PDB file of C-alpha atoms in Angstrom:
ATOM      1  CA  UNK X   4       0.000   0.000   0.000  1.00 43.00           C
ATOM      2  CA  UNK X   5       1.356   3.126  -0.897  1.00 48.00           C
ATOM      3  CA  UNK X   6       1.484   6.828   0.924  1.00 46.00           C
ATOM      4  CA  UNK X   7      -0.373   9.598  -0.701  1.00 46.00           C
ATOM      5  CA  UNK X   8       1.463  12.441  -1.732  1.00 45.00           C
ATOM      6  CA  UNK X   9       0.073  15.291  -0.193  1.00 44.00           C
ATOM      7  CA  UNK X  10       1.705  17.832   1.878  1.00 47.00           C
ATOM      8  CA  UNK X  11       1.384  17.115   5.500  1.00 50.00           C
ATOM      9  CA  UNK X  12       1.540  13.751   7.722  1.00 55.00           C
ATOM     10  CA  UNK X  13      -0.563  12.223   9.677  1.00 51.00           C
ATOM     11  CA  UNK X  14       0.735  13.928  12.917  1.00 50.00           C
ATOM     12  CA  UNK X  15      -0.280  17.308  10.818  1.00 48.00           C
ATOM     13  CA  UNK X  16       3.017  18.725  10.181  1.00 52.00           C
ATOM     14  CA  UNK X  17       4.074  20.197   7.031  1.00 61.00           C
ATOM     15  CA  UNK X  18       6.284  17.569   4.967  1.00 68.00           C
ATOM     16  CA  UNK X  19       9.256  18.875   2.612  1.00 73.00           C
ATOM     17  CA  UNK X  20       8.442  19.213  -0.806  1.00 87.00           C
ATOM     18  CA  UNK X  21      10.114  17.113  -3.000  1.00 91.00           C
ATOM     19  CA  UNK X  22      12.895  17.756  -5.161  1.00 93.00           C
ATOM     20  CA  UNK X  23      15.557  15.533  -7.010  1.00 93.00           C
ATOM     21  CA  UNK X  24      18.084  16.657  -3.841  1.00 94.00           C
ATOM     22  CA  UNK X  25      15.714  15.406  -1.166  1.00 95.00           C
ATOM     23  CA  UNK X  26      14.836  11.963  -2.899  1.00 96.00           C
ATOM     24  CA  UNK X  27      18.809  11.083  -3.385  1.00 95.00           C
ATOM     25  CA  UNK X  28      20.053  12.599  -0.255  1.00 96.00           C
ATOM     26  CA  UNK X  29      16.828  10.079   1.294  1.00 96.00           C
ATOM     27  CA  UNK X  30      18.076   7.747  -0.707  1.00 96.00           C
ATOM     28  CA  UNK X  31      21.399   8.214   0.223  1.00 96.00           C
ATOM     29  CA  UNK X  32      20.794   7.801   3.724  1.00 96.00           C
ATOM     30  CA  UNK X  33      18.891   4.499   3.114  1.00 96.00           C
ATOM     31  CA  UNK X  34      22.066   2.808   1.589  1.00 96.00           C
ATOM     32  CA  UNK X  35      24.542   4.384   4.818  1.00 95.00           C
ATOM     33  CA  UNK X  36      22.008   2.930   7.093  1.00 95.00           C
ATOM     34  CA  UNK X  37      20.214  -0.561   5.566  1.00 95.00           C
ATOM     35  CA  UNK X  38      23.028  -1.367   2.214  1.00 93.00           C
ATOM     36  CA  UNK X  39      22.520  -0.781  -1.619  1.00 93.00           C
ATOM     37  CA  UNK X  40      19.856  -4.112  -1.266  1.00 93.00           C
ATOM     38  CA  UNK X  41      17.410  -2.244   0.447  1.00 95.00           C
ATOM     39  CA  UNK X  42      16.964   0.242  -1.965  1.00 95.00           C
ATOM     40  CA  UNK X  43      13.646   0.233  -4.126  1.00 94.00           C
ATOM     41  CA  UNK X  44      11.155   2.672  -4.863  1.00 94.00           C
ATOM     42  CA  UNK X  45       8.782   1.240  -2.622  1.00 94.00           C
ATOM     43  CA  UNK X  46      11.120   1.748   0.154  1.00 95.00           C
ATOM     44  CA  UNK X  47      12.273   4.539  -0.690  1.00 96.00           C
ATOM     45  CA  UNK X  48       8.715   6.033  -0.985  1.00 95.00           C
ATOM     46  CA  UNK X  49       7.982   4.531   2.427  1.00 94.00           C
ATOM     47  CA  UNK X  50      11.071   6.524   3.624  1.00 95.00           C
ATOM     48  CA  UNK X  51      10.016  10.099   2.397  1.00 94.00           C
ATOM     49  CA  UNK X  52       6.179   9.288   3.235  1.00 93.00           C
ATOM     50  CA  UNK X  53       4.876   9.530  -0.472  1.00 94.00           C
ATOM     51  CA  UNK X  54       3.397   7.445  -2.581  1.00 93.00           C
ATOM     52  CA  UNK X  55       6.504   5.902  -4.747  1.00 92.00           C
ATOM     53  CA  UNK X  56       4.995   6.686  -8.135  1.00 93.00           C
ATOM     54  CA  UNK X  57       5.409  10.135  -7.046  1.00 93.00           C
ATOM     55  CA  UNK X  58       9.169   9.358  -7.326  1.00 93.00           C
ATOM     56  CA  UNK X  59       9.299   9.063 -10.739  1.00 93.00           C
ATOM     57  CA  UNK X  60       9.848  11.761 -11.717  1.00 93.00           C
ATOM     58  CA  UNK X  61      12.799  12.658 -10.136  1.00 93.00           C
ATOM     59  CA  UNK X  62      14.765   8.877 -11.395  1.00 92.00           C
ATOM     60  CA  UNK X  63      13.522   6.835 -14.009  1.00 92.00           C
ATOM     61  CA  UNK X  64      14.097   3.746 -12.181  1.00 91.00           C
ATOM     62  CA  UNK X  65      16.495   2.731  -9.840  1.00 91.00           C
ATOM     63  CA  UNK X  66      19.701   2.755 -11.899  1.00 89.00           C
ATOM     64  CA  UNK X  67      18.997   5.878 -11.981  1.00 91.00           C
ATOM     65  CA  UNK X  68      18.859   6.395  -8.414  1.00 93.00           C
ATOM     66  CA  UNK X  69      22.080   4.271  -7.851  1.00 92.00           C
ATOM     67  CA  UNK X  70      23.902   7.473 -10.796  1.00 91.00           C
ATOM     68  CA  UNK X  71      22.773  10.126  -8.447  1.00 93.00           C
ATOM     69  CA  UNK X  72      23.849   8.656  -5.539  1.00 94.00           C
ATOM     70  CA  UNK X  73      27.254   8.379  -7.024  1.00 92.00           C
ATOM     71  CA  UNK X  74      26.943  11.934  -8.115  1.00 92.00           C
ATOM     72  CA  UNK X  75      25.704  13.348  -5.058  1.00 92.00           C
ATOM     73  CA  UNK X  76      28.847  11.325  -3.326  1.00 92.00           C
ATOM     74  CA  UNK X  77      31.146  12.530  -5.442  1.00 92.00           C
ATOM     75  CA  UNK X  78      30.071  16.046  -5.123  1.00 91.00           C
ATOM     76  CA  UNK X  79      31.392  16.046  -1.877  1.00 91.00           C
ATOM     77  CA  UNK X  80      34.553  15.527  -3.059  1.00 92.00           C
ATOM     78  CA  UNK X  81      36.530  19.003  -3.533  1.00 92.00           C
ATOM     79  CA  UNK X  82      39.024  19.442  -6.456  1.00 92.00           C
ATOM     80  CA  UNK X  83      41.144  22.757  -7.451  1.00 92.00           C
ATOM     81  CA  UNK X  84      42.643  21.464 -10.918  1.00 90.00           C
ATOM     82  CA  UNK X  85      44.822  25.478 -10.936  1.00 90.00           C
ATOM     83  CA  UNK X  86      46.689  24.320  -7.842  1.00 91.00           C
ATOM     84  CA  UNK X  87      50.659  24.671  -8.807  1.00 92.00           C
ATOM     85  CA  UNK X  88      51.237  22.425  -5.655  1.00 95.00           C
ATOM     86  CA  UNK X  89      49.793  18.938  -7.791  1.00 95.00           C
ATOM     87  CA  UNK X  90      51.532  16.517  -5.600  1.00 95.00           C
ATOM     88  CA  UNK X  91      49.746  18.200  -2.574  1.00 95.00           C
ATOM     89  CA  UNK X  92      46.108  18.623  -4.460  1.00 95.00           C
ATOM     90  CA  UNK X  93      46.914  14.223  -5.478  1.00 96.00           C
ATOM     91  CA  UNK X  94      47.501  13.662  -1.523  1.00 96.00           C
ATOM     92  CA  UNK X  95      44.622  15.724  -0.400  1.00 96.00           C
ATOM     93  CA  UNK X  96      41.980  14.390  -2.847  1.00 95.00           C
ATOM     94  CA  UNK X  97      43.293  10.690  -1.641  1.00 96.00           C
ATOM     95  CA  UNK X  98      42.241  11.361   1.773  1.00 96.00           C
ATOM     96  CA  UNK X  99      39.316  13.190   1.741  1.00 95.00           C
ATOM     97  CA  UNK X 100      37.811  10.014  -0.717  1.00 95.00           C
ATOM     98  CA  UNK X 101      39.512   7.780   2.397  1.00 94.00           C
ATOM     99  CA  UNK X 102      37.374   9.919   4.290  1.00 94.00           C
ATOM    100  CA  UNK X 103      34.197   9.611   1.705  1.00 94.00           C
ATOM    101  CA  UNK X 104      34.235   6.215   1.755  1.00 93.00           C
ATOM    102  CA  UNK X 105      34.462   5.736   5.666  1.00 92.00           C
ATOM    103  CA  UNK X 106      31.400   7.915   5.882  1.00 93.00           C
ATOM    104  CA  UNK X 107      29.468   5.793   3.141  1.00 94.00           C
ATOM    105  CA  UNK X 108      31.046   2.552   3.066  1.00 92.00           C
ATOM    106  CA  UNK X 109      27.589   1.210   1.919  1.00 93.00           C
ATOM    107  CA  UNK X 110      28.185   3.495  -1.559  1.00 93.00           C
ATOM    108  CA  UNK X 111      31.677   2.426  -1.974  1.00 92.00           C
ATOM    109  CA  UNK X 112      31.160  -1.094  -4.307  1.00 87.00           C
ATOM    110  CA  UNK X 113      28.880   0.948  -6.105  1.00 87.00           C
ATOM    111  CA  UNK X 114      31.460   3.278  -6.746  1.00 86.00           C
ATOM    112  CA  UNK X 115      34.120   0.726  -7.489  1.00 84.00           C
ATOM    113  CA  UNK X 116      32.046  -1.690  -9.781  1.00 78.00           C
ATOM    114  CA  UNK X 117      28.992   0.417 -11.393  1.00 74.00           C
ATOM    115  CA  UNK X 118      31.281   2.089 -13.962  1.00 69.00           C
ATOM    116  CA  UNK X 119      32.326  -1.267 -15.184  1.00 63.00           C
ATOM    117  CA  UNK X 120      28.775  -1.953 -16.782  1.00 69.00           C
ATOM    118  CA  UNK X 121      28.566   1.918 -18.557  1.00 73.00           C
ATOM    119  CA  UNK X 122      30.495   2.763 -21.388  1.00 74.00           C
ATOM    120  CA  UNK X 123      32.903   6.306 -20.115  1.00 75.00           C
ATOM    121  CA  UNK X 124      30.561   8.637 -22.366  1.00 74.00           C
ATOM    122  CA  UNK X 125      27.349   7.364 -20.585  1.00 76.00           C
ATOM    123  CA  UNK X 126      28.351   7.561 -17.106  1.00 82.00           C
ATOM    124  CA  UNK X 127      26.257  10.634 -15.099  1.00 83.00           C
ATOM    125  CA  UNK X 128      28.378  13.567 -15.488  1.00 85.00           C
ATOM    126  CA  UNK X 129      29.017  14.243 -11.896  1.00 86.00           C
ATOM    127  CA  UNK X 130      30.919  10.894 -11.758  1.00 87.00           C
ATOM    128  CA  UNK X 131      33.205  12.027 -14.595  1.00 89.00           C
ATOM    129  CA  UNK X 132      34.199  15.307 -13.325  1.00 91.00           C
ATOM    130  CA  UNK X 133      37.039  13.809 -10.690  1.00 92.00           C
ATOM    131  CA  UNK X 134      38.340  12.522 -13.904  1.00 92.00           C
ATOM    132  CA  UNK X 135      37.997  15.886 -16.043  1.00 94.00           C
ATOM    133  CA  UNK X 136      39.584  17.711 -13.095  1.00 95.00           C
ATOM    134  CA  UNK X 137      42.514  15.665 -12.535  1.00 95.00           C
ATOM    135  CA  UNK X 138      43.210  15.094 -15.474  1.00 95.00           C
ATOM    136  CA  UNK X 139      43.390  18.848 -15.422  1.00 95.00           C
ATOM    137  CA  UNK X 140      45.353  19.496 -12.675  1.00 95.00           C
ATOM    138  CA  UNK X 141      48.230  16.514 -14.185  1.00 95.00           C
ATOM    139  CA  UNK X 142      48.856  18.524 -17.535  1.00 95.00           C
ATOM    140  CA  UNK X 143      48.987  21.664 -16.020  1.00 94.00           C
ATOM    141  CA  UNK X 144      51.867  19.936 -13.811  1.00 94.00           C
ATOM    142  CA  UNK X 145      53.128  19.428 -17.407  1.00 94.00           C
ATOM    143  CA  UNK X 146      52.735  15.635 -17.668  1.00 94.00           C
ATOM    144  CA  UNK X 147      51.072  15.369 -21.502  1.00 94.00           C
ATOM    145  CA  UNK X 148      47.442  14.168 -21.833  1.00 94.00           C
ATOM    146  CA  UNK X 149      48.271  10.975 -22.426  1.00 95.00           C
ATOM    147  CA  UNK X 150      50.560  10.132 -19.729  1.00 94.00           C
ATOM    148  CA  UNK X 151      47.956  12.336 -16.914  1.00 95.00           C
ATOM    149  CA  UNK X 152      45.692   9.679 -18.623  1.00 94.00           C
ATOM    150  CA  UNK X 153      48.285   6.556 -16.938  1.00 94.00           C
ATOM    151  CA  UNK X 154      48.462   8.523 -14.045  1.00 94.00           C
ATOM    152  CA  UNK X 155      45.060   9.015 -12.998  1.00 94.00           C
ATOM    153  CA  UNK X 156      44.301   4.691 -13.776  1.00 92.00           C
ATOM    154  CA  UNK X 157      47.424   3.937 -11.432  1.00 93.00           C
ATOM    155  CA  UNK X 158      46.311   6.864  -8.746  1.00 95.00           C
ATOM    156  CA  UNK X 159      42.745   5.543  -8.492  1.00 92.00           C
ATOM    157  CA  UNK X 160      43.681   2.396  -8.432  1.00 92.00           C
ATOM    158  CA  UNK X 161      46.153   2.467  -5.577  1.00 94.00           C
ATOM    159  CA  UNK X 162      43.460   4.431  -4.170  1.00 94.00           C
ATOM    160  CA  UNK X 163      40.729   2.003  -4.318  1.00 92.00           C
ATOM    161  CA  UNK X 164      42.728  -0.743  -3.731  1.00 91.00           C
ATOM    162  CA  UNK X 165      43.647   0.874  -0.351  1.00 92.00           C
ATOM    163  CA  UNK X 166      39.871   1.654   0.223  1.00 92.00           C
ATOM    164  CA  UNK X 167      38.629  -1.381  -0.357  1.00 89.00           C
ATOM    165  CA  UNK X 168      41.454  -2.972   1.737  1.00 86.00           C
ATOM    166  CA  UNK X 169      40.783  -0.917   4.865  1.00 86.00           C
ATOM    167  CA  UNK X 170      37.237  -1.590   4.777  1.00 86.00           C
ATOM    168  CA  UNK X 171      37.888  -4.894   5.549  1.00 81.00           C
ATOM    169  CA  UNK X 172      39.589  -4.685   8.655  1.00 74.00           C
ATOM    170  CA  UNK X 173      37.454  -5.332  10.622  1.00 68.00           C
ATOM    171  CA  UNK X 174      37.788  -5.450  14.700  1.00 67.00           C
ATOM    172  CA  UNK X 175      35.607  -8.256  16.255  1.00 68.00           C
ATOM    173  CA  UNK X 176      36.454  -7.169  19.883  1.00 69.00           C
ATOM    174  CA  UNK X 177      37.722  -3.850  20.342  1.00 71.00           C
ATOM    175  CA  UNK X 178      38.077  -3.842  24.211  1.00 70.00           C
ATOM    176  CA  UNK X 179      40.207  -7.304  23.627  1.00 66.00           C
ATOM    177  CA  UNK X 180      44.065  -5.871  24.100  1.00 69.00           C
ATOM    178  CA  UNK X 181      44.965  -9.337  23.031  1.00 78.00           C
ATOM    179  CA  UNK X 182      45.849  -9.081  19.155  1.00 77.00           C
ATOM    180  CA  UNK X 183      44.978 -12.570  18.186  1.00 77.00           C
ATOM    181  CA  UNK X 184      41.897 -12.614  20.061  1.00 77.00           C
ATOM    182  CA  UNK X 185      40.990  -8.837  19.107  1.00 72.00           C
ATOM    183  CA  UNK X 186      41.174  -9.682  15.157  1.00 78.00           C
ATOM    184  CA  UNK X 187      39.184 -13.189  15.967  1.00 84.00           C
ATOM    185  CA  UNK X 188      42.358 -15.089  14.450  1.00 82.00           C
ATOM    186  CA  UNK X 189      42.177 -17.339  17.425  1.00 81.00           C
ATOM    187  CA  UNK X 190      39.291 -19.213  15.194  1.00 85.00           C
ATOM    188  CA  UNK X 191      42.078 -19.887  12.364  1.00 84.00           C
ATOM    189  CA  UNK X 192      43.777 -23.050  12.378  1.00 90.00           C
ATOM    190  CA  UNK X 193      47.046 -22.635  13.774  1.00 86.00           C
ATOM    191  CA  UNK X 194      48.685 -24.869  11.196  1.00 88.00           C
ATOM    192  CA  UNK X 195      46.864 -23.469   8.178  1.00 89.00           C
ATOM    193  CA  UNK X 196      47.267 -19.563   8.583  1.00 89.00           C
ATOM    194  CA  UNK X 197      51.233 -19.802  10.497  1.00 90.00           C
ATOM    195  CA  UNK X 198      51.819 -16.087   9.200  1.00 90.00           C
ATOM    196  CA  UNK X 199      48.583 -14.288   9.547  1.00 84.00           C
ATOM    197  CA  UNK X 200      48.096 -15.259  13.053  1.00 85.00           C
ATOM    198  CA  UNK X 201      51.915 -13.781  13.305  1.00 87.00           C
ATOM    199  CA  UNK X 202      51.430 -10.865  12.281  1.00 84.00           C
ATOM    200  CA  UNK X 203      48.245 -10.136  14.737  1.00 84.00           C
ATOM    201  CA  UNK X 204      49.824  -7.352  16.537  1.00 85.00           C
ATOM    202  CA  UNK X 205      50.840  -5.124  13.101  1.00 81.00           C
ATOM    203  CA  UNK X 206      46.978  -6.021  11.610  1.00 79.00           C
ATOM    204  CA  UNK X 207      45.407  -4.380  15.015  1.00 79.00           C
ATOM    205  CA  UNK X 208      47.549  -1.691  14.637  1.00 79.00           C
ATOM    206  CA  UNK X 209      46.175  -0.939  11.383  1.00 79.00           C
ATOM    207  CA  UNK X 210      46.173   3.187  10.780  1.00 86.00           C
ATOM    208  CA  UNK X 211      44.175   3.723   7.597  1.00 88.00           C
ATOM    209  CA  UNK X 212      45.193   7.268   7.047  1.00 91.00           C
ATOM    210  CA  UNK X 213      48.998   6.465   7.998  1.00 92.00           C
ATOM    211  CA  UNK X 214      48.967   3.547   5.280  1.00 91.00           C
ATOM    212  CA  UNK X 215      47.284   5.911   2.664  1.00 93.00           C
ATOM    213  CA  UNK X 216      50.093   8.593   3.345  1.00 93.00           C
ATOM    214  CA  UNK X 217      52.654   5.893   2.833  1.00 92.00           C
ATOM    215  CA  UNK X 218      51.652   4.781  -0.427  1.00 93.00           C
ATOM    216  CA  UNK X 219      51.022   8.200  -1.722  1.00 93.00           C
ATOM    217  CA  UNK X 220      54.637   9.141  -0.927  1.00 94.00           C
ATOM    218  CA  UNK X 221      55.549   5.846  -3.054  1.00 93.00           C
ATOM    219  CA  UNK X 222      53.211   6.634  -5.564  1.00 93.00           C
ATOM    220  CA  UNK X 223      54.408  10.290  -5.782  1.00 93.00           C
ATOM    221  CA  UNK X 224      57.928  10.028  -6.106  1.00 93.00           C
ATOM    222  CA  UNK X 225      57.566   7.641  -8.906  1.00 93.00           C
ATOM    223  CA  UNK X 226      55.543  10.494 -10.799  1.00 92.00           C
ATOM    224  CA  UNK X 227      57.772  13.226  -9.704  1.00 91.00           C
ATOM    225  CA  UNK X 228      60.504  11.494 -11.179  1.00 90.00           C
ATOM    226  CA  UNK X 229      59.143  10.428 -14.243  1.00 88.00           C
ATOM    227  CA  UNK X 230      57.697  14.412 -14.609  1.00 87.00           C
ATOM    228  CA  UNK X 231      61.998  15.323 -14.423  1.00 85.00           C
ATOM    229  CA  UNK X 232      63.314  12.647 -16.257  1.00 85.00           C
ATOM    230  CA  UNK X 233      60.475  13.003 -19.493  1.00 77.00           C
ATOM    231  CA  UNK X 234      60.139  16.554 -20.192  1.00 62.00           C
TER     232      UNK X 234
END
């Protein structure tokens, strides 16, 4: 049964009007809270109180919901492409996505795997624009088009990578000071997984943000080099 659209609630208070910004920032919300499976337009009208035909016509259908949410995520994302410092703008724009994705972690495989199904010139525009930007940024460093092109693959790459890989550390007891028993590698077989229960004590210590840094500084004085060596 759906909700009618009309402009109060039962409890006779005034309900927001709807607008393509209040259905995917709802929506948005749903994923962060319940997962990208619990997103439908039924749901999603039972979350804003309105009938869900009344949705319509603000997405299509729900691919279309899943491109704005993407949009709307990446919006948050700031990029200056006219900063002279690049290597700095590369490092900041790594963490603040670290950040991005720690705040939605719901959004992230949608981030990571949606693009693989759309050809580049169909993707929602707001998902391309990290790209445009970027790739801006890298040939005003003076790397040439094709080369920023190389760069930004291997940058997003690391940085995904390193997402995805932080996501899954997971802490099944975080009052347990005991590393083996904080990480739940006690439930390994001893004589099957030797070196992971090993290294226990460096996996609890995991710093997200520290690890990011290091790789960057890898990653950025490979490109700094190449930049001076290939003029």
């Amino acid at each position: 049964m759906g909700f009618p659209d009309q402009s109060t609630n039962p409890a006779g208070t005034r309900k927001a009007r709807l607008s393509r910004e209040l259905v995917l920032s709802t929506a948005l919300a749903l994923v962060d809270k319940e997962g990208l499976e619990a997103l439908s337009m039924r749901r999603l009208g039972q979350e804003l109180q309105r009938d869900p035909m009344s949705l319509y016509r603000y997405a299509v259908n729900r691919a279309a919901l899943l491109d704005g949410i993407s949009e709307m995520v990446f919006d948050e994302l700031a990029i200056f492409p006219d900063d002279p410092d690049w290597q700095a703008q590369l490092r900041r724009i790594a963490h603040d996505l670290r950040l991005l994705a720690l705040r939605h972690p719901n959004v992230v495989p949608l981030l990571v795997t949606r693009p693989l199904s759309t050809p580049l010139g169909l993707r929602p525009l707001g998902t391309l624009r990290p790209l445009e930007q970027i790739l801006a940024l890298l040939i005003e460093a003076g790397f040439t088009p094709a080369t920023a092109l190389h760069v930004y693959r291997a940058y997003y790459g690391f940085l995904y990578g390193h997402i995805l890989n932080e996501l899954q550390e997971y802490i099944v007891d975080p009052e347990e000071s005991e590393a083996i028993l904080r990480l739940g590698l006690h439930r390994l077989p001893a004589k099957d997984f030797p070196h992971l229960r090993a290294l226990g004590p460096v996996l609890a210590e995991y710093d997200g943000a520290a690890e990011l840094d290091q790789g960057l500084s890898i990653l950025l004085t490979g490109l700094t080099n190449h930049l001076t060596t290939h003029p």
